[in-house]
Structures are given as C-alpha cells and as structure tokens.
Short mmCIF file of C-alpha atoms and ligand atoms in Angstrom, two decimals:
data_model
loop_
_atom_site.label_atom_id
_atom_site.label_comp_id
_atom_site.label_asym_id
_atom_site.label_seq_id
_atom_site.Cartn_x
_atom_site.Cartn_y
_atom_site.Cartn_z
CA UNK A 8 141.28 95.66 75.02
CA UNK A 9 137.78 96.43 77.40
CA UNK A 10 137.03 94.68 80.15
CA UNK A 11 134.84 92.12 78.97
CA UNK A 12 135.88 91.34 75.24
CA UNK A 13 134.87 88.50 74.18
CA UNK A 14 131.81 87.59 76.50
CA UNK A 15 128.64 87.74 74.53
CA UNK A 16 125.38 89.04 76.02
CA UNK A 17 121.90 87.25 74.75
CA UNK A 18 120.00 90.95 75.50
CA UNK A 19 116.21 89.99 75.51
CA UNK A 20 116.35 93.33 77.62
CA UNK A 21 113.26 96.27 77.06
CA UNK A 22 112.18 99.42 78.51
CA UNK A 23 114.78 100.54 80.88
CA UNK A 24 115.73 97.86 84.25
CA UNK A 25 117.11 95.12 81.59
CA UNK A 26 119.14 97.98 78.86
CA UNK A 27 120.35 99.68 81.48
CA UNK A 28 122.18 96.86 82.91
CA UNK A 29 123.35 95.24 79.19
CA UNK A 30 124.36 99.07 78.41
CA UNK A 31 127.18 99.11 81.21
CA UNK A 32 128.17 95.36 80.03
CA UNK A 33 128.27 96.77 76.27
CA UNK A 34 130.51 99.98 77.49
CA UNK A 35 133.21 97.48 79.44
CA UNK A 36 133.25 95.64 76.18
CA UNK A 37 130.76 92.89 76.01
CA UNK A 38 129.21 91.95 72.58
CA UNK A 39 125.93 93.00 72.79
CA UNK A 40 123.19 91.18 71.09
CA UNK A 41 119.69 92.78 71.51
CA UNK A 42 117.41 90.64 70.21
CA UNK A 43 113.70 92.48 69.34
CA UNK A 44 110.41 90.56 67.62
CA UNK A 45 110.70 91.26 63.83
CA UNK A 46 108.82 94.64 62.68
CA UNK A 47 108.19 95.91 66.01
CA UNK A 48 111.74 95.92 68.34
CA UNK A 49 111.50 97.45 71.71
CA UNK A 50 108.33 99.37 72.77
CA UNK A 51 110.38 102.45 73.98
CA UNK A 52 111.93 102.59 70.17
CA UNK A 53 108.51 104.75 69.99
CA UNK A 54 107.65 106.00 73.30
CA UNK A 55 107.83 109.40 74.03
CA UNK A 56 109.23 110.52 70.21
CA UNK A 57 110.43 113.97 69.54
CA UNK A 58 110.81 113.48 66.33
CA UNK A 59 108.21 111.64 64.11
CA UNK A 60 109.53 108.14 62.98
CA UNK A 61 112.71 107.86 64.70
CA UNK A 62 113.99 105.73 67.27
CA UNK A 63 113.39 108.20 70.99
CA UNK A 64 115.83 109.53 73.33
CA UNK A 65 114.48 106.83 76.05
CA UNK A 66 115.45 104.21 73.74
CA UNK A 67 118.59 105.84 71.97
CA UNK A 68 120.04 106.77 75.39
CA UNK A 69 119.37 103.19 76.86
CA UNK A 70 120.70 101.24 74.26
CA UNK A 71 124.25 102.77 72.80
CA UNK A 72 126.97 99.96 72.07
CA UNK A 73 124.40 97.14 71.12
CA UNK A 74 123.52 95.51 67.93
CA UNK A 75 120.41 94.60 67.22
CA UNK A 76 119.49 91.46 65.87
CA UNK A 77 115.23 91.27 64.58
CA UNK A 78 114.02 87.75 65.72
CA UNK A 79 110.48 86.02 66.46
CA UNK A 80 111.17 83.54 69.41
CA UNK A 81 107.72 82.18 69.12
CA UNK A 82 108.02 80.80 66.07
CA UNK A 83 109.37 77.18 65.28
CA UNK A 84 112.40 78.48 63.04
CA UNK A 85 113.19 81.46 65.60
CA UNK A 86 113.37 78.88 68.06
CA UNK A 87 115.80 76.92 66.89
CA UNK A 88 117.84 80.15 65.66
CA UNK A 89 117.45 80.83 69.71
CA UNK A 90 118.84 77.82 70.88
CA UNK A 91 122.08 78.33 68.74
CA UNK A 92 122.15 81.82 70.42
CA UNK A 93 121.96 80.32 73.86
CA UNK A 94 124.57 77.61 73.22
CA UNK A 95 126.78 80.27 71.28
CA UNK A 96 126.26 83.16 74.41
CA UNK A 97 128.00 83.59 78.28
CA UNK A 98 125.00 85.48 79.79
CA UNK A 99 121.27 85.92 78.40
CA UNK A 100 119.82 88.91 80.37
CA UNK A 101 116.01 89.74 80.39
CA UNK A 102 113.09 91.34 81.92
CA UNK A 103 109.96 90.14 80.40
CA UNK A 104 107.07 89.89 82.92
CA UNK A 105 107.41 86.77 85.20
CA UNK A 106 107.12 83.37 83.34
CA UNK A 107 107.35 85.10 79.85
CA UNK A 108 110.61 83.13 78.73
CA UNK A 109 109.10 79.87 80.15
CA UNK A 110 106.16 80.14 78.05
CA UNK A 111 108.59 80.67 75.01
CA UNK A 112 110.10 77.15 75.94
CA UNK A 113 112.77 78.90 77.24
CA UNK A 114 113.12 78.32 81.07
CA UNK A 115 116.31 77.92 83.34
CA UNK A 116 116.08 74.24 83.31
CA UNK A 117 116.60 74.40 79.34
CA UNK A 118 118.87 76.54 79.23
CA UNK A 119 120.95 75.28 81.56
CA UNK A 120 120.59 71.84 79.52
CA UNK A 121 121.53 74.30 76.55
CA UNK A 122 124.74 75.61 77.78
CA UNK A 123 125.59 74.62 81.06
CA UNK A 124 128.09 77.68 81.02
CA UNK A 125 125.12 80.20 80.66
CA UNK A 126 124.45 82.97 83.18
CA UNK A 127 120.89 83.69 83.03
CA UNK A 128 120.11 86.89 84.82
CA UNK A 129 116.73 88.89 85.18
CA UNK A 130 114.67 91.33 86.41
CA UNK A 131 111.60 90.86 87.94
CA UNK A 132 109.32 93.35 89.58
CA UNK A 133 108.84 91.18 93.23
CA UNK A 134 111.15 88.07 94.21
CA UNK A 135 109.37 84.71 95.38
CA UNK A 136 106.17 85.53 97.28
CA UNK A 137 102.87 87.21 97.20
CA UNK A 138 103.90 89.57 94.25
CA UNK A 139 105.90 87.41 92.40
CA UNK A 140 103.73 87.68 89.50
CA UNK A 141 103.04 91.12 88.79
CA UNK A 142 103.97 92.87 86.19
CA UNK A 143 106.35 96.18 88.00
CA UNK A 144 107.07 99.75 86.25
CA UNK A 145 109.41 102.29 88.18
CA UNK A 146 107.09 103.86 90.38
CA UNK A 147 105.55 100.41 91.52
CA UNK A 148 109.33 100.08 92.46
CA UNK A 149 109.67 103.23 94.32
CA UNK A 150 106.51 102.36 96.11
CA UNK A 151 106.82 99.05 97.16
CA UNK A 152 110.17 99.30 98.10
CA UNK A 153 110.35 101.95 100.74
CA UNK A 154 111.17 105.35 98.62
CA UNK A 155 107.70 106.79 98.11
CA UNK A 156 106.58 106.33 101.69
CA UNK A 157 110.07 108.11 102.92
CA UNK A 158 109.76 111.19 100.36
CA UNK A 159 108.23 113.79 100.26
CA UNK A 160 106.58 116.21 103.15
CA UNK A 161 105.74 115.62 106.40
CA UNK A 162 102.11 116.63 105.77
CA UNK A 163 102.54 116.23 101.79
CA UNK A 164 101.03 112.85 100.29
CA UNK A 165 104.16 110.20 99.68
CA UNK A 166 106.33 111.16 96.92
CA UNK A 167 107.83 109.57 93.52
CA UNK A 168 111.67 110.87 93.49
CA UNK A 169 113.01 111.44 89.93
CA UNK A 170 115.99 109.24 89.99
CA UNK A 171 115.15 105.94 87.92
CA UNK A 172 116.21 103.69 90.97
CA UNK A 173 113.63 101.34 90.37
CA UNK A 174 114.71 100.79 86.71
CA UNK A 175 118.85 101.88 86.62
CA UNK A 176 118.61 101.03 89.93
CA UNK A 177 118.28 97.52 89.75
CA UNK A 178 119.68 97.30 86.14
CA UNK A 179 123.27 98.28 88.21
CA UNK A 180 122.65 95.48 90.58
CA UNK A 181 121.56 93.16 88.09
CA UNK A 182 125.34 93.99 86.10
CA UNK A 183 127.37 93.43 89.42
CA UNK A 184 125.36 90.32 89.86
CA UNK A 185 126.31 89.09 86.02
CA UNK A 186 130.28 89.88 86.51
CA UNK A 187 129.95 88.68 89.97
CA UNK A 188 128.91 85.10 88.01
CA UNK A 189 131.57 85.64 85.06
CA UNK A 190 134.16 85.46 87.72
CA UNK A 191 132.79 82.66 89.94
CA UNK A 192 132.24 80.91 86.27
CA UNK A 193 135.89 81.29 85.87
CA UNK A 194 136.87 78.75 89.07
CA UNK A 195 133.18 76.43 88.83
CA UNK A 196 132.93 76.57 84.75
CA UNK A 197 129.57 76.30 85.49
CA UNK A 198 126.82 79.02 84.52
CA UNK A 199 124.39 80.30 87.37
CA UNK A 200 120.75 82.35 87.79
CA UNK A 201 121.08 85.77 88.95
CA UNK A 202 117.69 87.48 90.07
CA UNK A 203 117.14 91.41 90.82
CA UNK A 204 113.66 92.10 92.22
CA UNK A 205 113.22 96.20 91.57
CA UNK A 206 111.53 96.25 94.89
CA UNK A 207 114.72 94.27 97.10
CA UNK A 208 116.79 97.01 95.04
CA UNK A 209 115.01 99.95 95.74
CA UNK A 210 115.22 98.99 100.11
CA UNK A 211 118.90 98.35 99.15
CA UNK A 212 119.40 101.95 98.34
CA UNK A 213 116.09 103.09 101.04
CA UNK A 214 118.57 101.62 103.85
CA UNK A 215 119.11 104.30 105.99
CA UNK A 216 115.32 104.28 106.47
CA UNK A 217 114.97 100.64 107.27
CA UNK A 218 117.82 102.04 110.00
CA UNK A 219 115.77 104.88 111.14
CA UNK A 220 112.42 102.56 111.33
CA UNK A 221 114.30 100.52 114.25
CA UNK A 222 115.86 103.34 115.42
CA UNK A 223 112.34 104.32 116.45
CA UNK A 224 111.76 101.84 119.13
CA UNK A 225 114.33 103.80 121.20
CA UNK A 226 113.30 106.96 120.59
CA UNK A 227 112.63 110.20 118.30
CA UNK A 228 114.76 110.75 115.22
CA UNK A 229 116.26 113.89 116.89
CA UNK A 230 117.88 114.77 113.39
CA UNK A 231 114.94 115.28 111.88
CA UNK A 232 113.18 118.28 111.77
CA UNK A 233 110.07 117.56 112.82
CA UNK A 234 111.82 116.64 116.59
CA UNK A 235 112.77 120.57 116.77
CA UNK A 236 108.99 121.64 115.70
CA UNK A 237 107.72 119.34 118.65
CA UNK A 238 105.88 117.02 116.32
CA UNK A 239 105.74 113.95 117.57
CA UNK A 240 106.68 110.65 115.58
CA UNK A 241 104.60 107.58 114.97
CA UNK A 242 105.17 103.92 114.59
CA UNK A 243 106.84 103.83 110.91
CA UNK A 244 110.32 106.36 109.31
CA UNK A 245 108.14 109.10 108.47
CA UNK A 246 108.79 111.48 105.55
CA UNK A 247 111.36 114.18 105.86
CA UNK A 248 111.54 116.58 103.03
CA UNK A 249 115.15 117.19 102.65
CA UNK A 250 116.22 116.92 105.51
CA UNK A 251 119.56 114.79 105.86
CA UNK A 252 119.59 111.18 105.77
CA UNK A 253 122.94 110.99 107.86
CA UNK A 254 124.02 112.32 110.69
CA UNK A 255 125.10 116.10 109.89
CA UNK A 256 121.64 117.99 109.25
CA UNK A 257 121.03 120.01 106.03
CA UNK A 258 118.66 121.64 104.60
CA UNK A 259 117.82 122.86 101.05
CA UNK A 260 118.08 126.82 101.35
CA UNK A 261 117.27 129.53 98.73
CA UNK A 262 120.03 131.49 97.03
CA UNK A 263 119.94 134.34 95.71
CA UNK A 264 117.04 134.53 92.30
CA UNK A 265 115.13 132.03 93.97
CA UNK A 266 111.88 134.35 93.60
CA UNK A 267 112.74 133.82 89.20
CA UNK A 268 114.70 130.99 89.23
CA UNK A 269 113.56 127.50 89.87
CA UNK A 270 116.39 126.11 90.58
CA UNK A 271 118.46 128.97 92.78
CA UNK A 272 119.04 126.82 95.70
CA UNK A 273 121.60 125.10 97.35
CA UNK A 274 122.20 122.39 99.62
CA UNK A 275 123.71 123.13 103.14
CA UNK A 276 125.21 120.87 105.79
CA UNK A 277 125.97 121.90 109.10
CA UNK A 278 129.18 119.51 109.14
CA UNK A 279 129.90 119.50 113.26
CA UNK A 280 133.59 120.23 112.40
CA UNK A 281 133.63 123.28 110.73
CA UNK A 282 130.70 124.46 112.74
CA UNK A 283 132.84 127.60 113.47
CA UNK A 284 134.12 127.85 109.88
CA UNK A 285 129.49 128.23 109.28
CA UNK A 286 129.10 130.67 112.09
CA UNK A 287 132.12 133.19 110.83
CA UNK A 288 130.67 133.07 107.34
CA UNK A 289 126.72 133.72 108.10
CA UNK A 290 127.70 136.44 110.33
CA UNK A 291 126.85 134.62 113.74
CA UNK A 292 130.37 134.18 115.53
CA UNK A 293 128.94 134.13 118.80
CA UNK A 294 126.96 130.98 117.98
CA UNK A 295 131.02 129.73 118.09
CA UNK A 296 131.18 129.07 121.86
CA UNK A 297 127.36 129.72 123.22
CA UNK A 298 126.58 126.81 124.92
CA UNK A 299 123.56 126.54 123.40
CA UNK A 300 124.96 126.41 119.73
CA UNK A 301 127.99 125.17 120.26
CA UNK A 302 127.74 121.09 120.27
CA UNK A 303 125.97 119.19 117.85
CA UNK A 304 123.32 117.98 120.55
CA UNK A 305 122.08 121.12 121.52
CA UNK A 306 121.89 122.34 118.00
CA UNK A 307 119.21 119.62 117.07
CA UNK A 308 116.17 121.00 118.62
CA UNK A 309 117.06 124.64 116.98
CA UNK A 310 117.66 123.59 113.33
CA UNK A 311 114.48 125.76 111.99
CA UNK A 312 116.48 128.67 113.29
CA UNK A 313 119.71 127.65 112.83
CA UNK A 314 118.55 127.00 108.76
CA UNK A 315 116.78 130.59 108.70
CA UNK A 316 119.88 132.40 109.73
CA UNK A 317 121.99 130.49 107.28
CA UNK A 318 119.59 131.23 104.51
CA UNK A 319 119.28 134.49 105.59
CA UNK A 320 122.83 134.41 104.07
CA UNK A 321 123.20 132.32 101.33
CA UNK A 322 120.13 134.18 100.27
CA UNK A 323 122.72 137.27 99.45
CA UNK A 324 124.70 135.00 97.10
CA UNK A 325 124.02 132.90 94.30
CA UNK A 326 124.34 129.56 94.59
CA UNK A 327 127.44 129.08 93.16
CA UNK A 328 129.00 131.76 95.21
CA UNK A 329 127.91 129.88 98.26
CA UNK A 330 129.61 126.84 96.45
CA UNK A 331 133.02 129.05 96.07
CA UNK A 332 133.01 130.50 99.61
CA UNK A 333 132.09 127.19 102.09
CA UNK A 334 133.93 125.06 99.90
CA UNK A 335 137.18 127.62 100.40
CA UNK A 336 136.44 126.80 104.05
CA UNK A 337 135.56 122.93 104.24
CA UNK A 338 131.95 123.58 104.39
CA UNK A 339 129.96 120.83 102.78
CA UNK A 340 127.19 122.73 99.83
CA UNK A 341 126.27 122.09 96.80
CA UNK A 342 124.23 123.85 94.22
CA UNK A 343 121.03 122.56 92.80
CA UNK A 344 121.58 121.76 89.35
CA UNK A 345 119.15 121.54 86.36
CA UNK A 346 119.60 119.58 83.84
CA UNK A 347 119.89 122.43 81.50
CA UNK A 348 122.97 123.48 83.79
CA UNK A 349 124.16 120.22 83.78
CA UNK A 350 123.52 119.54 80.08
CA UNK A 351 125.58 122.70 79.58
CA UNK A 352 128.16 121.75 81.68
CA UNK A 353 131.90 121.66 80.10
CA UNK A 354 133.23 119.41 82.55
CA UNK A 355 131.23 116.45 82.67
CA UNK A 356 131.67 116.83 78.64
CA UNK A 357 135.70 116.63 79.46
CA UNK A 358 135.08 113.10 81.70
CA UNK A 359 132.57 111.57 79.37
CA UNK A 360 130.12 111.91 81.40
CA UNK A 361 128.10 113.79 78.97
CA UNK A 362 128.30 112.96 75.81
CA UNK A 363 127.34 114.33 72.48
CA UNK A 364 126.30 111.33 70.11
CA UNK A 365 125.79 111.66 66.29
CA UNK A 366 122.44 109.36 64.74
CA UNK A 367 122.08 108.69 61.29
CA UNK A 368 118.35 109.40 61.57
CA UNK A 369 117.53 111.80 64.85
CA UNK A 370 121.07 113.68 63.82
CA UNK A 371 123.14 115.12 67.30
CA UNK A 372 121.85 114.03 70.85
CA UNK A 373 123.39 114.43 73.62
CA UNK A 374 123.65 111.52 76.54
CA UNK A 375 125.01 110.39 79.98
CA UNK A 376 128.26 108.12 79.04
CA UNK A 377 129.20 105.22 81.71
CA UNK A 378 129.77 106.68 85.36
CA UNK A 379 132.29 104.34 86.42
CA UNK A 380 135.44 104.71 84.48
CA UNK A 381 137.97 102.03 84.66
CA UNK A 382 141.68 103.14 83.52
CA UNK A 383 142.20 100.27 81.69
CA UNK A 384 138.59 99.88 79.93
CA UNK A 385 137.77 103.31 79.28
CA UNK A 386 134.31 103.53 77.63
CA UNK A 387 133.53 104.85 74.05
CA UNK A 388 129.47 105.71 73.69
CA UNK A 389 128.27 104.25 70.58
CA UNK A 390 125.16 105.21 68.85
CA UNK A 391 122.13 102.80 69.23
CA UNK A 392 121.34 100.43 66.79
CA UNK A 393 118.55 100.86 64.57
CA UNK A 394 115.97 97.96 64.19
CA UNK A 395 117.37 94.84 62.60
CA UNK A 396 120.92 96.72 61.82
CA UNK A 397 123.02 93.83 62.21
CA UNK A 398 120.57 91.15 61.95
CA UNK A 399 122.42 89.57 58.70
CA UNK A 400 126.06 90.52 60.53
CA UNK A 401 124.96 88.61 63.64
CA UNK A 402 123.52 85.60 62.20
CA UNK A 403 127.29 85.14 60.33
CA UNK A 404 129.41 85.86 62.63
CA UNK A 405 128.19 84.54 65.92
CA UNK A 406 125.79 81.60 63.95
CA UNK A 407 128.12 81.19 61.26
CA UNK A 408 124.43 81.10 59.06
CA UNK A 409 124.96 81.19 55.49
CA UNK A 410 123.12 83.87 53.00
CA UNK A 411 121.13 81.33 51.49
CA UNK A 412 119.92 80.07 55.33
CA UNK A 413 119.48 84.18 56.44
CA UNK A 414 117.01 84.11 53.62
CA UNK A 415 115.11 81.05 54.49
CA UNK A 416 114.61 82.47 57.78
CA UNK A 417 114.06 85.76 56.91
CA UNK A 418 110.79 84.12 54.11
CA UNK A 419 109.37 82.25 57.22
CA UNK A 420 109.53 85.45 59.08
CA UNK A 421 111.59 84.05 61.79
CA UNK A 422 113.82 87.19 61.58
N1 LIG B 4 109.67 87.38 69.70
C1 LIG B 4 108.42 86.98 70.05
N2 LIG B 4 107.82 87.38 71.18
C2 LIG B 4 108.50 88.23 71.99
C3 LIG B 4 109.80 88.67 71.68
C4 LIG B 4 110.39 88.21 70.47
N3 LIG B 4 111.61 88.58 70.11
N4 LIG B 4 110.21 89.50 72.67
C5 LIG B 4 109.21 89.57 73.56
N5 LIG B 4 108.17 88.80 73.14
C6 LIG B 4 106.90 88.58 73.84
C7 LIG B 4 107.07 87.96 75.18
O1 LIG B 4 107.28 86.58 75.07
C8 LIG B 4 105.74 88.31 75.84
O2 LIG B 4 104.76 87.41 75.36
P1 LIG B 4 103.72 86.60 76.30
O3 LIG B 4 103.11 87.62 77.22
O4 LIG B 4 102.75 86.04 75.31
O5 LIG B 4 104.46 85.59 77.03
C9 LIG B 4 105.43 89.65 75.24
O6 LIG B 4 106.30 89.81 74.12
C10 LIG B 4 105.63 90.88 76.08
O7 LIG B 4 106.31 90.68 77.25
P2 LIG B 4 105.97 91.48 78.60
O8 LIG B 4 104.75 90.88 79.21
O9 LIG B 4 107.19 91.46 79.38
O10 LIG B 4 105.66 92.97 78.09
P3 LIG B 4 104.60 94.04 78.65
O11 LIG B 4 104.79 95.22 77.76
O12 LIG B 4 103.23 93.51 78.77
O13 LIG B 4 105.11 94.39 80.13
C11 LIG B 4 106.70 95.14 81.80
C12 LIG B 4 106.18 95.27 80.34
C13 LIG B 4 107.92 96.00 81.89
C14 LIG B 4 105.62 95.64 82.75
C15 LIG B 4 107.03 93.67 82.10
O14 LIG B 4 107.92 93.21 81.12
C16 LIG B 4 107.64 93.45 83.47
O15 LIG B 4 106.96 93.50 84.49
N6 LIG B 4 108.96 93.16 83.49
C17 LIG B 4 109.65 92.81 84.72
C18 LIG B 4 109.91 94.01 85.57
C19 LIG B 4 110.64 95.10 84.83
O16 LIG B 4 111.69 94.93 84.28
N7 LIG B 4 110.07 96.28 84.90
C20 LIG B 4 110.80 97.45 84.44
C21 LIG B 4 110.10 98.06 83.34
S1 LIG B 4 110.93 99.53 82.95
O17 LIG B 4 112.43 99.07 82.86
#
C-alpha cells in the first residue's frame, strides 16, 4: 500500500512547476494520468536532448511514475473522452498559461458541474491582479518574487540562483495544497480550487528578506557584512553574497585546491556557542575571552577579519577535512558540493535519493528520487513514460472504452 492508492490525478501538467508537483503525488502512490496532444506530448520531451530522438533528461527526470495517455482536448471527440476523465478523476492538476483550460471549455465552473468531488489545482505565473495574465518561466519567478533582487553581490547586478524554486518550488506547494484538499474532501465530500502563483511561492521561501526589509526601519542589518565595511544601507534588503540569512554569520571560505578546483570551498558559521570550540581550532585562543571577540555583538563589526583568519585555516585543509574536524567539535560547515560529487555520492544512492533509472530508449540515467520519505509509503522511481505508452491501457481501465471505440477515436485523431 502507498499513500495515495487509489486517487487518480488528471495531469494536464508541462515543463517543470505542474510535473514536479504530479511527480511527488505519483511517488506516494497516486495514478498518474499525463495527458499530452497526440503526436507532439510535452515540449520538454525534446528540449535540451542529449541524445538525438529520445525523450530528455528534463523531461525523463520530471515525469517518472506517470502514464501517459496521447489526447487532443480541442477536438469534439477528445472532448467528450475529457469529460469522462474529469468525472472518472479526484484531482486534475495543470499549468497552461492563464485562461488556457477555459478556452478548451474546460473551466472551474464545468468542472465542478462535472464532478463535484474534483480538486482542480494550478499553477499560474501571478495570482489575481496586474500580472495575472502573463505567461511566467522560472526566472520571471525568481525575479518577481523577491530572489533575484536579494542575490547576488553587493555591487554585482541581481542574481538568478540555481535552485528551480520558481518551478519545484511552487510544484511542492501546489502538492501540499492538493493533499491538503484530499483530506478536507474526506469530511466536506466536496472538491475545491487550489491556486499556486510561482511568484507568492518564491516570497514564501524569500521570507527572511521580507523580515530584513522591515527590519530596516529600525536600523542597519548589523549581520550583514556590508555593516562591518561601513557601507551604509538604503531603503530596500539589499543583496548579500553569502552571507547568512539567520542570525549566526557565515561566510563561504576557500579550502584547500581552491586555486584548481572550482568547487574547494566550504561553508563556515560562526555558531555563538562553540565560539571557543572556532577559536582553539584556527589557532586564535585568545580571541576566547578578549572582550572584543568574545560576544556575538562585538564580533559583528569585525566579520571581514574574523572570516580571513578562519580561512586562513581552512585554507590548509580540504574541505572535507574541515567537515571532519568542526563537525568533531559542534562547529556548523559544510562542503560545497558539485554535482559531480554529489552524483558520485554512495550515500544518497543508499537513501534513494539518487537514483539510477534504466530507459528502454536513452538506456541508464541517473535521477533525484522523492526527498521526503514516509516509512509507510516508501517511494519506488519508475521510468517515464514514453509518448502515448498507455494510451490504449488507460482508455480500458479507467474509461472502460472498448477496442472497437479506442479505434474510432484513435481514426478521428482524438487520441
Ligand atoms: N490537446 C490540445 N491542445 C492542448 C493540449 C492537448 N492535449 N495540451 C495543451 N494544449 C494547448 C493549450 O490549450 C494551449 O492552447 P491555447 O493557447 O490555444 O489555449 C496550448 O496548447 C499551449 O499552452 P500554453 O500557452 O500553456 O503553452 P506555452 O508553451 O505557450 O507557454 C508557459 C508555456 C509555461 C509559459 C505557460 O504555460 C505558463 O505561463 N504557465 C503557467 C506558469 C507556469 O507553470 N510556468 C512554469 C513553466 S516551467 O514549469
């Protein structure tokens, strides 16, 4: 048994905000029904290909656990397969750009006549207002929603960060939002609209900025660096490299290769109670009880120095050997990681958090299995489906269509 057996997921869901989010349903369980136009399936099926004619890693990694069902919701006959789908379903999921499902005939006030059970959840770039409808990729996300203008340098142009939190992002919120409405549906029996605007997502996770932005009015951020260099702040959270967002500073600091190695660096955080355990280990043990050092306050203004002399020593050690050593004595590091490193990484392979996936057409691939792991649900990663896989499957066993009806459908091109 999984989580959610038995629910089944209308996934209308392309690119990566919508799979994401029917992904993590499919991995507790859910029966997930991707439904792509006829001959052409989801645009990322061919974005970005490494290998000529076969379905790409941004699609194959998106979309494990799914079937795939090939249907044209435009035309009269895949309409009326649609509304059997939406009376047979718990939860249609989509991101389209704003209005697209309306002008299919398919808004909330049909579907709800449809199946009054449904949950119909989306994505949408903007919620209601001035942006509502624009069309949003990630970076629009990351932009509008706080991230860019918080990244980055002080004197560096705002910054893009590599985590997909404008897509995964709001695909995770959009899945908490959809089990949120399983379990309300379980008291009301009713279905309900969930909506996830990328950009409300991306402030939820920017919050500690929205924080520092009021913060403001009484004062300089004295955590950040730029309050030690004498620079003085101005009216809006300004950008602070990598600089801490809580409240025990740390810095990124080179290790030892850093002049070859890309990635020999690790992170460093001056924890306030095991500021002794810090001064011992970089060599600095009079730092211990100098009144100057010794309390977090008067350490704020002197982080530029305080930084150099600990890089001074982690520079002596790789960055794993800084991981061994502060970690032996509380202190909070942690080595920067590519994804080579982490894609050779034995341990992750042992929780399933990597994952090596076979494909009858691209062969082995490797992938990032479900972070959360229930006890009771634990999650097998499938292989994606290929176009139209299970198009004939689906149509009997969820439609209960007959061969001789799959072929009507299939000469009108519905499917
Ligand atoms: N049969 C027939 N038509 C289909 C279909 C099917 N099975 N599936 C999709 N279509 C149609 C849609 O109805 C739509 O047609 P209309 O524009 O005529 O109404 C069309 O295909 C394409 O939809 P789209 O406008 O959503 O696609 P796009 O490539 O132009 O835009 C995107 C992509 C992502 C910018 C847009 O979908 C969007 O803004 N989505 C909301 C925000 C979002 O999720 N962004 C994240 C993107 S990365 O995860």
């Amino acid at each position: 048994m999984k989580a959610l057996d038995g629910v089944k997921i209308l996934d209308m869901t392309h690119v990566q905000s919508g799979p994401t989010c029917t992904q993590l349903l499919a991995w507790f369980g859910a029966d997930v029904i991707k439904v792509e136009r006829p001959g052409v399936g989801d645009a990322t099926r061919g974005q970005l290909r490494d290998i000529p004619d076969v379905d790409s890693l941004y699609f194959t990694m998106l979309n494990h656990n799914k079937r795939s069902v090939t249907l044209n919701t435009k035309d009269e006959k895949g309409k009326e397969i649609f509304t059997r789908f939406i009376k047979e379903c718990d939860v249609m999921v989509e991101n389209f750009a704003p209005g697209a499902l309306g002008r299919m005939g398919f808004g909330w006030d049909k579907i709800q006549e449809l199946n009054p059970r449904m949950i119909y959840a989306s994505v949408k770039g903007f919620g209601p207002g001035p942006f509502a409808d624009c069309k949003v990729y990630e970076n629009v996300a990351q932009c509008a929603g706080g991230s860019a203008s918080t990244t980055g340098n002080l004197d560096g142009t705002p910054m893009v960060t590599g985590a997909q939190i404008g897509d995964s992002g709001t695909g995770l919120h959009l899945a908490l939002g959809i089990v949120t409405a399983l379990f309300q549906r379980e008291t009301s029996g009713k279905g309900q609209r969930v909506e996830c605007a990328m950009q409300d997502s991306v402030l939820n996770l920017c919050r500690v900025k929205l924080r520092d932005q009021q913060r403001l009015q009484h004062g300089p951020l004295n955590e950040y660096s730029q309050f030690g260099e004498g620079i003085s702040f101005g009216d809006a959270t300004p950008r602070a490299g990598n600089d801490s967002g809580g409240g025990q500073p740390g810095r990124i600091l080179k290790c030892r290769g850093w002049e070859t190695d890309p990635d020999a660096y690790t992170y460093f955080i001056t924890q306030a109670a095991v500021w002794k355990n810090i001064c011992d280990v970089i060599g600095k043990p009079d730092w211990k009880e100098n009144p100057d050092y010794a309390k977090p306050v008067n350490r704020l203004p002197k982080l530029n120095e305080i930084f150099g002399a600990i890089e001074d020593w982690t520079m002596t050690k790789t960055k794993f050997e800084v991981m061994d050593i502060c970690n032996a004595l509380n202190i909070p590091v942690g080595p920067i990681l590519s994804m080579k490193e982490i894609s050779e990484d034995e341990s992750l392979r042992q929780t399933g958090t990597i994952v090596d996936v076979e494909h009858p057409e691209r062969g082995n691939y490797l992938t990032v299995g479900n972070p959360i792991k229930l006890s009771d649900s634990p999650s097998d990663v499938l292989r994606s489906p290929l176009l139209g896989e299970h198009t004939d499957e689906i149509l009997k066993d969820v439609l209960g269509m007959s061969d001789a009806d799959i072929a009507e459908a299939k000469e009108m091109g519905a499917v």
